[in-house]
PDB file of C-alpha atoms in Angstrom:
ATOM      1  CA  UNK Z  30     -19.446 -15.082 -10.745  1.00 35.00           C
ATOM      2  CA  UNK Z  31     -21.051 -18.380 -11.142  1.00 34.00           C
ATOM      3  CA  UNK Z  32     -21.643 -20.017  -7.423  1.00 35.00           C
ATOM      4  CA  UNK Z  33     -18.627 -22.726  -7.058  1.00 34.00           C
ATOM      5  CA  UNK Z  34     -19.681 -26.389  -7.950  1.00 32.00           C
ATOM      6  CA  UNK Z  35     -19.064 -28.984  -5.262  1.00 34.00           C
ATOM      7  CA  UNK Z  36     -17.193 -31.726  -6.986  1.00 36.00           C
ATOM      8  CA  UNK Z  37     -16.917 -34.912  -4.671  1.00 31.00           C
ATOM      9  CA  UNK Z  38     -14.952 -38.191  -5.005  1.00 37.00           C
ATOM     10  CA  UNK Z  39     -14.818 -41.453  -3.065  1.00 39.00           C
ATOM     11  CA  UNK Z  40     -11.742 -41.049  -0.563  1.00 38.00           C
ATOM     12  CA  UNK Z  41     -10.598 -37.399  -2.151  1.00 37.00           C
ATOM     13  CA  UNK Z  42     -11.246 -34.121  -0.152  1.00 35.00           C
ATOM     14  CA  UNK Z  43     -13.611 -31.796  -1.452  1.00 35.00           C
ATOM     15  CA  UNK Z  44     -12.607 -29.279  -4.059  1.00 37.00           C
ATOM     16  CA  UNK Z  45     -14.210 -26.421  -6.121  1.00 41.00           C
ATOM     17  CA  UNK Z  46     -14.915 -26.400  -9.852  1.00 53.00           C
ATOM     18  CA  UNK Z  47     -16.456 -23.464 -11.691  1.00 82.00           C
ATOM     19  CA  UNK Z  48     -18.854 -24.290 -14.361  1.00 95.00           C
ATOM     20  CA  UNK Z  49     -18.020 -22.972 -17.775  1.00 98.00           C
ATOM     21  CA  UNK Z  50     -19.437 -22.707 -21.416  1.00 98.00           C
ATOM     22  CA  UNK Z  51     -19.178 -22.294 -25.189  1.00 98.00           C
ATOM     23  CA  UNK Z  52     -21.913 -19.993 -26.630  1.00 98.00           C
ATOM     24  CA  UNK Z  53     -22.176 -20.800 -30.800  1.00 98.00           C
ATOM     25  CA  UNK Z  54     -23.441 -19.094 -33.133  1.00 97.00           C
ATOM     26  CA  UNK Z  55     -24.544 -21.692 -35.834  1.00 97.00           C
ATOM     27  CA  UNK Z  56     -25.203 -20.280 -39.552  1.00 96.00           C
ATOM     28  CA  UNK Z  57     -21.498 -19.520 -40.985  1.00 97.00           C
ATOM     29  CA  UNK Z  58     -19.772 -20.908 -37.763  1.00 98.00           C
ATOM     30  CA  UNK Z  59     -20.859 -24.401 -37.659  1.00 98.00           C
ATOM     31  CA  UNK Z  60     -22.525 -24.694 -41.091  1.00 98.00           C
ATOM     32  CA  UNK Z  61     -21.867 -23.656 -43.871  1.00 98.00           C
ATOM     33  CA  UNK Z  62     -24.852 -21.719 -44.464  1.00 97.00           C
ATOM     34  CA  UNK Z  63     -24.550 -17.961 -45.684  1.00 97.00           C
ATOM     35  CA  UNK Z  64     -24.254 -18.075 -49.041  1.00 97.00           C
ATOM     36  CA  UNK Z  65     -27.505 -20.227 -49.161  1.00 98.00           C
ATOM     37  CA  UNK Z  66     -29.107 -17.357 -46.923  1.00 98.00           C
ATOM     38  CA  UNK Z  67     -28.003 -14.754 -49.475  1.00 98.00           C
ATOM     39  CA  UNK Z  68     -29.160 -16.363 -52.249  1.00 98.00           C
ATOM     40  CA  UNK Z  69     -32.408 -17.339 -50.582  1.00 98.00           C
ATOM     41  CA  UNK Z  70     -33.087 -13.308 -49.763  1.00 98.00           C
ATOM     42  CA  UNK Z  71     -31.902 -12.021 -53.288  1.00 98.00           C
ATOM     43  CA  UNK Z  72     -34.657 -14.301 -54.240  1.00 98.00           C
ATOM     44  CA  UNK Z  73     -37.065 -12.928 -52.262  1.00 98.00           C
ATOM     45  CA  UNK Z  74     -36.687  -9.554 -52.437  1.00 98.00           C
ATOM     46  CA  UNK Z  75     -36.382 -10.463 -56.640  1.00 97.00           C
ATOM     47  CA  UNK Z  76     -39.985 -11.891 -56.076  1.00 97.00           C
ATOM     48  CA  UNK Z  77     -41.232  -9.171 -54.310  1.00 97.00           C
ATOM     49  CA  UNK Z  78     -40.061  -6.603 -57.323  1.00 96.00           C
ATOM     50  CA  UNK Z  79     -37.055  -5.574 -54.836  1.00 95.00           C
ATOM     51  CA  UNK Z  80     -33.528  -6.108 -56.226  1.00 93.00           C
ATOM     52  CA  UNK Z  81     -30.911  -6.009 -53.613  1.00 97.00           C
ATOM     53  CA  UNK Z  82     -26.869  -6.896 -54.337  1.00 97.00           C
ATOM     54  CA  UNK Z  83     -25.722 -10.318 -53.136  1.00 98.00           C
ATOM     55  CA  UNK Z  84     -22.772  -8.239 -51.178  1.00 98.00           C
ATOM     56  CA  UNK Z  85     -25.489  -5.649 -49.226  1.00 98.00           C
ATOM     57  CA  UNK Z  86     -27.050  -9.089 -48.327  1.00 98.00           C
ATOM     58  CA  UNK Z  87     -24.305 -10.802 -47.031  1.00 98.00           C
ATOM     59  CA  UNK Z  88     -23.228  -7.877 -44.665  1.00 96.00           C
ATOM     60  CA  UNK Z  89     -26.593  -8.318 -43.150  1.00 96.00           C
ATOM     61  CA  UNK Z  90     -26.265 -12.314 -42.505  1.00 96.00           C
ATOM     62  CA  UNK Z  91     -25.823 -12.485 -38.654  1.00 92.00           C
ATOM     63  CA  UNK Z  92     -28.562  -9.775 -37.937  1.00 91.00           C
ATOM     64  CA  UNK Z  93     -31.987 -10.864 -36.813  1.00 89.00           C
ATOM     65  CA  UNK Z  94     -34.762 -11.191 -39.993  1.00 91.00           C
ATOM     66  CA  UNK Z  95     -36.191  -8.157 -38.838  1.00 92.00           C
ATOM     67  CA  UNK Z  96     -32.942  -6.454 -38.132  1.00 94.00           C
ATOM     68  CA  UNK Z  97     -32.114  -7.481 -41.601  1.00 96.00           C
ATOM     69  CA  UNK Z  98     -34.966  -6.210 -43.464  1.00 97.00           C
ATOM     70  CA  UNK Z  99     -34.811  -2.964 -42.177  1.00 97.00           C
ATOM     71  CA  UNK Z 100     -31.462  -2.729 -43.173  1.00 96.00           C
ATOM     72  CA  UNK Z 101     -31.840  -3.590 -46.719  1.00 97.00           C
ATOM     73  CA  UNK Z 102     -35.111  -2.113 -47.630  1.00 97.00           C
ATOM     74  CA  UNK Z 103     -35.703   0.612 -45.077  1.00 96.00           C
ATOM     75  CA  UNK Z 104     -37.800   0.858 -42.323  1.00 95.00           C
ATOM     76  CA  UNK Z 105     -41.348   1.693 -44.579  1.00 95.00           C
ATOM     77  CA  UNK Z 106     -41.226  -1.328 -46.774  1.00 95.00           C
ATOM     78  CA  UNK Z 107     -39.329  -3.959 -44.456  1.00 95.00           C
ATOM     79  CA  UNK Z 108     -43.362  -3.224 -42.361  1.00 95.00           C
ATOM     80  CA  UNK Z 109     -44.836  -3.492 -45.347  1.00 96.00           C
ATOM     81  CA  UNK Z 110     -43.522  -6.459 -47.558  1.00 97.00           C
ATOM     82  CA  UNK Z 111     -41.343  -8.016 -44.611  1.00 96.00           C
ATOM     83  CA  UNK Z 112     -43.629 -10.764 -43.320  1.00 96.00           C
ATOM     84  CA  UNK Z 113     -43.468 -12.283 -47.086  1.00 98.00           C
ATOM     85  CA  UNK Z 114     -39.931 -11.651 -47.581  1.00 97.00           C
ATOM     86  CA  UNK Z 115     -39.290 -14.066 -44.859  1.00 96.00           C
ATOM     87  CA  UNK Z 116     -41.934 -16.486 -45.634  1.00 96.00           C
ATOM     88  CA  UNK Z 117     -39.855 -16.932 -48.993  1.00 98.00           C
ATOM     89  CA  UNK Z 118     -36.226 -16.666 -47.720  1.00 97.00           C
ATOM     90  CA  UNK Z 119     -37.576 -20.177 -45.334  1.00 96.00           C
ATOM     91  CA  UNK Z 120     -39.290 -21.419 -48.565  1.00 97.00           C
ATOM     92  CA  UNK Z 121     -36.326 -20.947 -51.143  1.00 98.00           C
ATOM     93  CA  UNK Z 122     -33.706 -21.708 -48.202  1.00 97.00           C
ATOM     94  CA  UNK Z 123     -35.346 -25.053 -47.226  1.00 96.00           C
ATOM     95  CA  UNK Z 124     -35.404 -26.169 -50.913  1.00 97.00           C
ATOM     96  CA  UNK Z 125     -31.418 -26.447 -50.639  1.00 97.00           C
ATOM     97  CA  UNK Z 126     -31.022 -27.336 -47.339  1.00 96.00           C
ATOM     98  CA  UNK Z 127     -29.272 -30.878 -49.004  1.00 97.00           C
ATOM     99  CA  UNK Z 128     -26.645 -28.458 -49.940  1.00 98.00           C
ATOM    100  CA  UNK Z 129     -26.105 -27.955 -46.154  1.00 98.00           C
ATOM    101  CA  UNK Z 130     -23.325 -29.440 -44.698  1.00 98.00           C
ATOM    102  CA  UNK Z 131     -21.440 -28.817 -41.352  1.00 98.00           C
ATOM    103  CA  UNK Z 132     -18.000 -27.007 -41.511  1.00 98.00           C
ATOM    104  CA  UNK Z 133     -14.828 -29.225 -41.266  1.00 98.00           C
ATOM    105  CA  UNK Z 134     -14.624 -30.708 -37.839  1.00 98.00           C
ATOM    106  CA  UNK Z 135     -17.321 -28.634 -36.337  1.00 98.00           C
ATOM    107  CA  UNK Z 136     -19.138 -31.671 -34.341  1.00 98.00           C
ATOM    108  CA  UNK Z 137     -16.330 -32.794 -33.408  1.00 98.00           C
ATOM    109  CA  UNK Z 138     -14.730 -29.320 -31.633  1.00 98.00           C
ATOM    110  CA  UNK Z 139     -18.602 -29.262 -29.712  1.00 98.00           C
ATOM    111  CA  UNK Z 140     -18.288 -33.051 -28.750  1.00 98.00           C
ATOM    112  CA  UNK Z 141     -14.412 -32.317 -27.804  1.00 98.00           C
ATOM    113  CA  UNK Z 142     -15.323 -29.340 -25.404  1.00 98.00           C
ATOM    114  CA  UNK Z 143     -18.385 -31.305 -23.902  1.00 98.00           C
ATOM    115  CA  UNK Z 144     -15.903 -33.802 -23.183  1.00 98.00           C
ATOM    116  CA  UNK Z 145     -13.913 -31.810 -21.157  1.00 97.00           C
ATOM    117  CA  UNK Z 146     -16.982 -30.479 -18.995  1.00 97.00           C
ATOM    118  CA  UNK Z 147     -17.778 -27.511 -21.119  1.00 98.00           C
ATOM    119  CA  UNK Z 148     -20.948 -26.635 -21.308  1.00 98.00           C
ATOM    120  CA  UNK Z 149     -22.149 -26.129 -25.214  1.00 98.00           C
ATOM    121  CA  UNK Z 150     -24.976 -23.865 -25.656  1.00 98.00           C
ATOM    122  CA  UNK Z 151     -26.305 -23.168 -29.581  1.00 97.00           C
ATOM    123  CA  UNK Z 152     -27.349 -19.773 -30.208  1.00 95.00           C
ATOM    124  CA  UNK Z 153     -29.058 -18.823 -33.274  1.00 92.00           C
ATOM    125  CA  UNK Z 154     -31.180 -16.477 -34.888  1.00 87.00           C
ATOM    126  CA  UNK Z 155     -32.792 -19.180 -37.353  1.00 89.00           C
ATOM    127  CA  UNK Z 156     -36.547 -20.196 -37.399  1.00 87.00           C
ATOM    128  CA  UNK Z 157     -37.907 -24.144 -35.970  1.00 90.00           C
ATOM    129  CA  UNK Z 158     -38.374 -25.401 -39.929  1.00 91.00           C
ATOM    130  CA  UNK Z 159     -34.589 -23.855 -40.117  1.00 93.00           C
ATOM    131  CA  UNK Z 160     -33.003 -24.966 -37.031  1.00 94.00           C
ATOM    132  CA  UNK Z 161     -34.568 -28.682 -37.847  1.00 95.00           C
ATOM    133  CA  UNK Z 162     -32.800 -28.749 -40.865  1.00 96.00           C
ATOM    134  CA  UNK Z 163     -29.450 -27.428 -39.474  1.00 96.00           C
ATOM    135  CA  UNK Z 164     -29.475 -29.703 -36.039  1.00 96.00           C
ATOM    136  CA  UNK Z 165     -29.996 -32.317 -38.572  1.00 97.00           C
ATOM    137  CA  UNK Z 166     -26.464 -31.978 -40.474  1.00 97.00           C
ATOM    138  CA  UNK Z 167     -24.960 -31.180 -36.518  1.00 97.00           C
ATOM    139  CA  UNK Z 168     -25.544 -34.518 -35.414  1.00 97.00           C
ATOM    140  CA  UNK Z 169     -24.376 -32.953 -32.165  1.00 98.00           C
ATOM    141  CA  UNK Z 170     -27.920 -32.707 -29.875  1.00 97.00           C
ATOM    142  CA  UNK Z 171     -26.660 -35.568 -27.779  1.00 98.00           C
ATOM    143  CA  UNK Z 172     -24.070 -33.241 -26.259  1.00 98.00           C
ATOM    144  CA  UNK Z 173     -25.377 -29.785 -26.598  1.00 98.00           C
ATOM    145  CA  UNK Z 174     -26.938 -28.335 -23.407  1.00 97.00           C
ATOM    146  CA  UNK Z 175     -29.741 -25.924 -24.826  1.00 97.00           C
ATOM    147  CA  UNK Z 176     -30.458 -24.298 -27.538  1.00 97.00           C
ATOM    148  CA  UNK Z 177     -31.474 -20.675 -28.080  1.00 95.00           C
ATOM    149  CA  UNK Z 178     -33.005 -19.594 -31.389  1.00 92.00           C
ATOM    150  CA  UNK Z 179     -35.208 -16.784 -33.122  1.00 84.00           C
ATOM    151  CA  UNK Z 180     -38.372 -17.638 -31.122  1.00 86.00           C
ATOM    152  CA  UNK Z 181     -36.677 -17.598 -27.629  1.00 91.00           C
ATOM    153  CA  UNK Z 182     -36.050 -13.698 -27.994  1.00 91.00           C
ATOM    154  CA  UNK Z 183     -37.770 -10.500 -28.503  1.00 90.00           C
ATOM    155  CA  UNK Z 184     -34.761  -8.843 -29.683  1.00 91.00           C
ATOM    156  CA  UNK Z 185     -31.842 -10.345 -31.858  1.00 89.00           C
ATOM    157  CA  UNK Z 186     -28.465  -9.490 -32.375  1.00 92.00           C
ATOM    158  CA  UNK Z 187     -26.532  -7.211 -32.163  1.00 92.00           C
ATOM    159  CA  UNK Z 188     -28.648  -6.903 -29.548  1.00 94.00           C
ATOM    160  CA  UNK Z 189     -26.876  -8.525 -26.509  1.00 96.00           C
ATOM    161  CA  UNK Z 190     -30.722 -10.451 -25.572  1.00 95.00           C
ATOM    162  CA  UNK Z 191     -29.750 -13.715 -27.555  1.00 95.00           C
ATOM    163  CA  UNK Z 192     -26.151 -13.949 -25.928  1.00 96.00           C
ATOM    164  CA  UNK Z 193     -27.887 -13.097 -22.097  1.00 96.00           C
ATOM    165  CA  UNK Z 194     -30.513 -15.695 -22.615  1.00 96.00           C
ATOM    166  CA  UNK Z 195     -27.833 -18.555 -23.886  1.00 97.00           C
ATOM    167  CA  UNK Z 196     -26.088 -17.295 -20.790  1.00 96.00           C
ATOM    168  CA  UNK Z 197     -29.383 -18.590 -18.777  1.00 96.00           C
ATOM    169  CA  UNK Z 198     -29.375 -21.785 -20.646  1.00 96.00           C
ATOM    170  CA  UNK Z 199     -25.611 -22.114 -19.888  1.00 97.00           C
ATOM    171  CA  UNK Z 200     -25.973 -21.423 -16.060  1.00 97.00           C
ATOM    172  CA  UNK Z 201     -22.719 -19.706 -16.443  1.00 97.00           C
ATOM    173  CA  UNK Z 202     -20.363 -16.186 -15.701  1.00 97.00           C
ATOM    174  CA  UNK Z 203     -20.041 -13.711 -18.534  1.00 98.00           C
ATOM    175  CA  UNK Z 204     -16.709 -14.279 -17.810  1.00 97.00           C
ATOM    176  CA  UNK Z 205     -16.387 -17.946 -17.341  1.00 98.00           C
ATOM    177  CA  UNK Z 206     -17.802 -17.952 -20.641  1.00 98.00           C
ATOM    178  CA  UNK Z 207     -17.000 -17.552 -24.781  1.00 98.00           C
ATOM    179  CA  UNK Z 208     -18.793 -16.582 -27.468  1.00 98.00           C
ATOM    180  CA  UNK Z 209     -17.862 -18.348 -30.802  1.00 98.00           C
ATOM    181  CA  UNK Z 210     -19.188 -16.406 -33.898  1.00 98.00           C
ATOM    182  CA  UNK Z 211     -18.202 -15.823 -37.668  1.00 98.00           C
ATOM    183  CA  UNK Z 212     -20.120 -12.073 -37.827  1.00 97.00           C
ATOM    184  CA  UNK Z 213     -19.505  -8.610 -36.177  1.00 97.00           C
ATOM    185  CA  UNK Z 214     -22.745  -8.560 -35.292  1.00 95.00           C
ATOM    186  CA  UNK Z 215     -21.830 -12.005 -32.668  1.00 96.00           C
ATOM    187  CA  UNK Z 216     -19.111 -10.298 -31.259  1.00 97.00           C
ATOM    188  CA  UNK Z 217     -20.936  -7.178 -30.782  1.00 97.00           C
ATOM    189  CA  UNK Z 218     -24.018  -9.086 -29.216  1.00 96.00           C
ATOM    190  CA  UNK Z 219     -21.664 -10.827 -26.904  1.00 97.00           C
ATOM    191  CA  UNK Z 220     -19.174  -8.091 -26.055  1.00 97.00           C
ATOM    192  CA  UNK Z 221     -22.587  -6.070 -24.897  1.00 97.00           C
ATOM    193  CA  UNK Z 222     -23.473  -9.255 -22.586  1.00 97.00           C
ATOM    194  CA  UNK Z 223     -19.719  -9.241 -21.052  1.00 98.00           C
ATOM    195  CA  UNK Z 224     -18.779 -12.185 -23.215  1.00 98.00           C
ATOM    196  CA  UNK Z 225     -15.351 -13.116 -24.750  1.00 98.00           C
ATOM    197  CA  UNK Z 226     -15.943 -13.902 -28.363  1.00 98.00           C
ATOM    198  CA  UNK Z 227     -13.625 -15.812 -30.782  1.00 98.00           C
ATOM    199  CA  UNK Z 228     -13.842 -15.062 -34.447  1.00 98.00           C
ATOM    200  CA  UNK Z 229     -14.008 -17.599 -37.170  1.00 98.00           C
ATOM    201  CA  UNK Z 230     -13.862 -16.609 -40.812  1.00 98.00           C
ATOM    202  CA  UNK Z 231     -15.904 -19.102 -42.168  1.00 98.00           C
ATOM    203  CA  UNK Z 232     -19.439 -16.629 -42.689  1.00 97.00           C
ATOM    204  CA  UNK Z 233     -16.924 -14.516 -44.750  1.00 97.00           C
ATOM    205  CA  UNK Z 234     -16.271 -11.926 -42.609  1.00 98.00           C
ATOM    206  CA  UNK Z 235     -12.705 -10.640 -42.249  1.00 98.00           C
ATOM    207  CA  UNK Z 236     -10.132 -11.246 -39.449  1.00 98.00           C
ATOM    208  CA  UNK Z 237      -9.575  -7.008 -39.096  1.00 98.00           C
ATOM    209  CA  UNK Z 238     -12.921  -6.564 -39.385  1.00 98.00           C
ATOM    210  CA  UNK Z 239     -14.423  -9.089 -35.930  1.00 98.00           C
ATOM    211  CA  UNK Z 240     -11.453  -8.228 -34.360  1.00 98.00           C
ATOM    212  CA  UNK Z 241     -12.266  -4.410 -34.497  1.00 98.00           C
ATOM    213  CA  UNK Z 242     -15.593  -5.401 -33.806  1.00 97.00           C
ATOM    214  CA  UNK Z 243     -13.886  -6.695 -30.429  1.00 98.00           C
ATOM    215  CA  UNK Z 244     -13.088 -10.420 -31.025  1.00 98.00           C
ATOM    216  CA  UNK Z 245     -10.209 -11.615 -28.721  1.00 98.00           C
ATOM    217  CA  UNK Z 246      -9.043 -13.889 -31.507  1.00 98.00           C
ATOM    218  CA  UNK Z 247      -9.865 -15.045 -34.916  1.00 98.00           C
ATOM    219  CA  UNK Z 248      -9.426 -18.832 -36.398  1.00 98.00           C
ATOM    220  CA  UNK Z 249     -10.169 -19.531 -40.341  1.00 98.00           C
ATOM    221  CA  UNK Z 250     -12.542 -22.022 -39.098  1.00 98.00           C
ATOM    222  CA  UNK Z 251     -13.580 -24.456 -36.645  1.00 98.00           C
ATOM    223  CA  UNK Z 252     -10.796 -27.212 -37.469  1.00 98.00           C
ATOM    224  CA  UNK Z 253      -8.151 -24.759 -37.231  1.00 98.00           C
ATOM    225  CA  UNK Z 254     -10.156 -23.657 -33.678  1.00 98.00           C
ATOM    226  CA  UNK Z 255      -9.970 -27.475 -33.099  1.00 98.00           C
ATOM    227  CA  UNK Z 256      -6.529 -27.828 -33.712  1.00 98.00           C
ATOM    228  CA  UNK Z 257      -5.399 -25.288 -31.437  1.00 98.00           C
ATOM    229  CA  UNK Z 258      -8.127 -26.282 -28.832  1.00 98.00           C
ATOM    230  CA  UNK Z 259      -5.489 -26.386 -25.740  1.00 97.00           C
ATOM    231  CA  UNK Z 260      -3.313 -22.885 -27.079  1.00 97.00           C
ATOM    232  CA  UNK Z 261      -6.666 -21.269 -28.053  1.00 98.00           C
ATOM    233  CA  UNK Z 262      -8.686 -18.857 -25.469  1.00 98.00           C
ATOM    234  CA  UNK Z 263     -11.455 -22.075 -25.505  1.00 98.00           C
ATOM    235  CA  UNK Z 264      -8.187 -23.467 -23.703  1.00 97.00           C
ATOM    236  CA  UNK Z 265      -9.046 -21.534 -20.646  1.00 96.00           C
ATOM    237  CA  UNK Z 266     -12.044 -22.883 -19.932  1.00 97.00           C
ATOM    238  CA  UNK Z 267     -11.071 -26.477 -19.195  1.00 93.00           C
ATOM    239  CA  UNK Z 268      -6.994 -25.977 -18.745  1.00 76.00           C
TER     240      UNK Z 268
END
């Protein structure tokens, strides 16, 4: 458990807070992202003489790059045409990231729960030319508390390292803490770390499918999480 926060007023005794914190995930949960990501890889791997289905792809988004890769073109060739694969997913990603665009009411669920004391830690598995681009369309760096992204870890999700490091950043409990992430590979990272995750269904992952995966609850997106801020488990933190 986090150590207890003093928290002092003129004339008021002393009382006890406990800090909490949002972890995000970013690409598919705050941005609308994925679909640029798939077709960025099928492109790629098209380049490269590999052709890989648009669905395979898009049950990979979430993972780390490397992660990824292996998954889709097997251990042999993801060492031996991998390091070009993902210099042209960044190159052919970049040249739409106008086409980026936050998801409905996004900043303003981050700038709601920083309002309210939350902490707001961003955790992604994106590269610095990508996060640039997505902090960008955020608009939300004023409020956020850290950042963790691709660089920051040796090992990416579903390995739990991204969630435990965000946790660091956070200064907060696994269990004064939630995870909010749109693939089964979030809620799998997170659940490993002791984190609560909520499920949003915005990356295009299903509702049976993060919940399985361990989600405590599932929203279509971040303005229906928004909407139910007080009612939803994000309620807990600050209620």
């Amino acid at each position: 458990m986090t150590p207890a926060i003093p928290a002092r007023g003129p004339g008021k005794p002393e009382e006890t807070t406990i800090a909490t914190a949002v972890l995000f995930d970013v690409d598919g949960t705050l941005v609308d992202s994925n679909y640029l990501h798939v077709h960025a890889w099928r492109r790629a791997f098209h380049q490269l003489g590999r052709d890989v289905d648009s669905w395979r792809v898009h049950r990979a988004i979430g993972k780390g790059s490397g992660k990824l890769l292996s998954t889709l073109l097997g251990d042999e060739d993801a060492d031996r045409i991998g390091d070009e694969a993902k210099e042209l997913h960044s190159r052919f990603y970049l040249e739409m990231a106008e086409l980026l665009r936050p998801f409905d009411q996004a900043p303003a669920l981050i700038r709601a729960l920083a309002a309210k004391g939350v902490r707001v830690v961003l955790a992604t598995s994106a590269a610095p030319d990508e996060l640039d681009a997505l902090r960008k369309v955020l608009d939300v760096d004023d409020v956020v508390k850290d950042i963790v992204a691709g660089d920051d870890v040796e090992a990416t999700k579903p390995d739990p390292e991204p969630v435990q490091v965000a946790l660091e950043k956070a200064g907060t409990a696994p269990e004064d803490t939630i995870f909010v992430g749109d693939a089964v590979w979030d809620v799998r990272a997170a659940t490993k770390a002791g984190v609560r995750t909520i499920g949003v269904l915005s990356g295009g992952v299903s509702a049976a499918e993060l919940t399985e995966a361990g989600a405590i609850a599932t929203y279509d997106d971040t303005a229906a999480l928004l909407a139910d801020l007080d009612g939803s488990p994000l309620g807990t933190l600050f209620g």
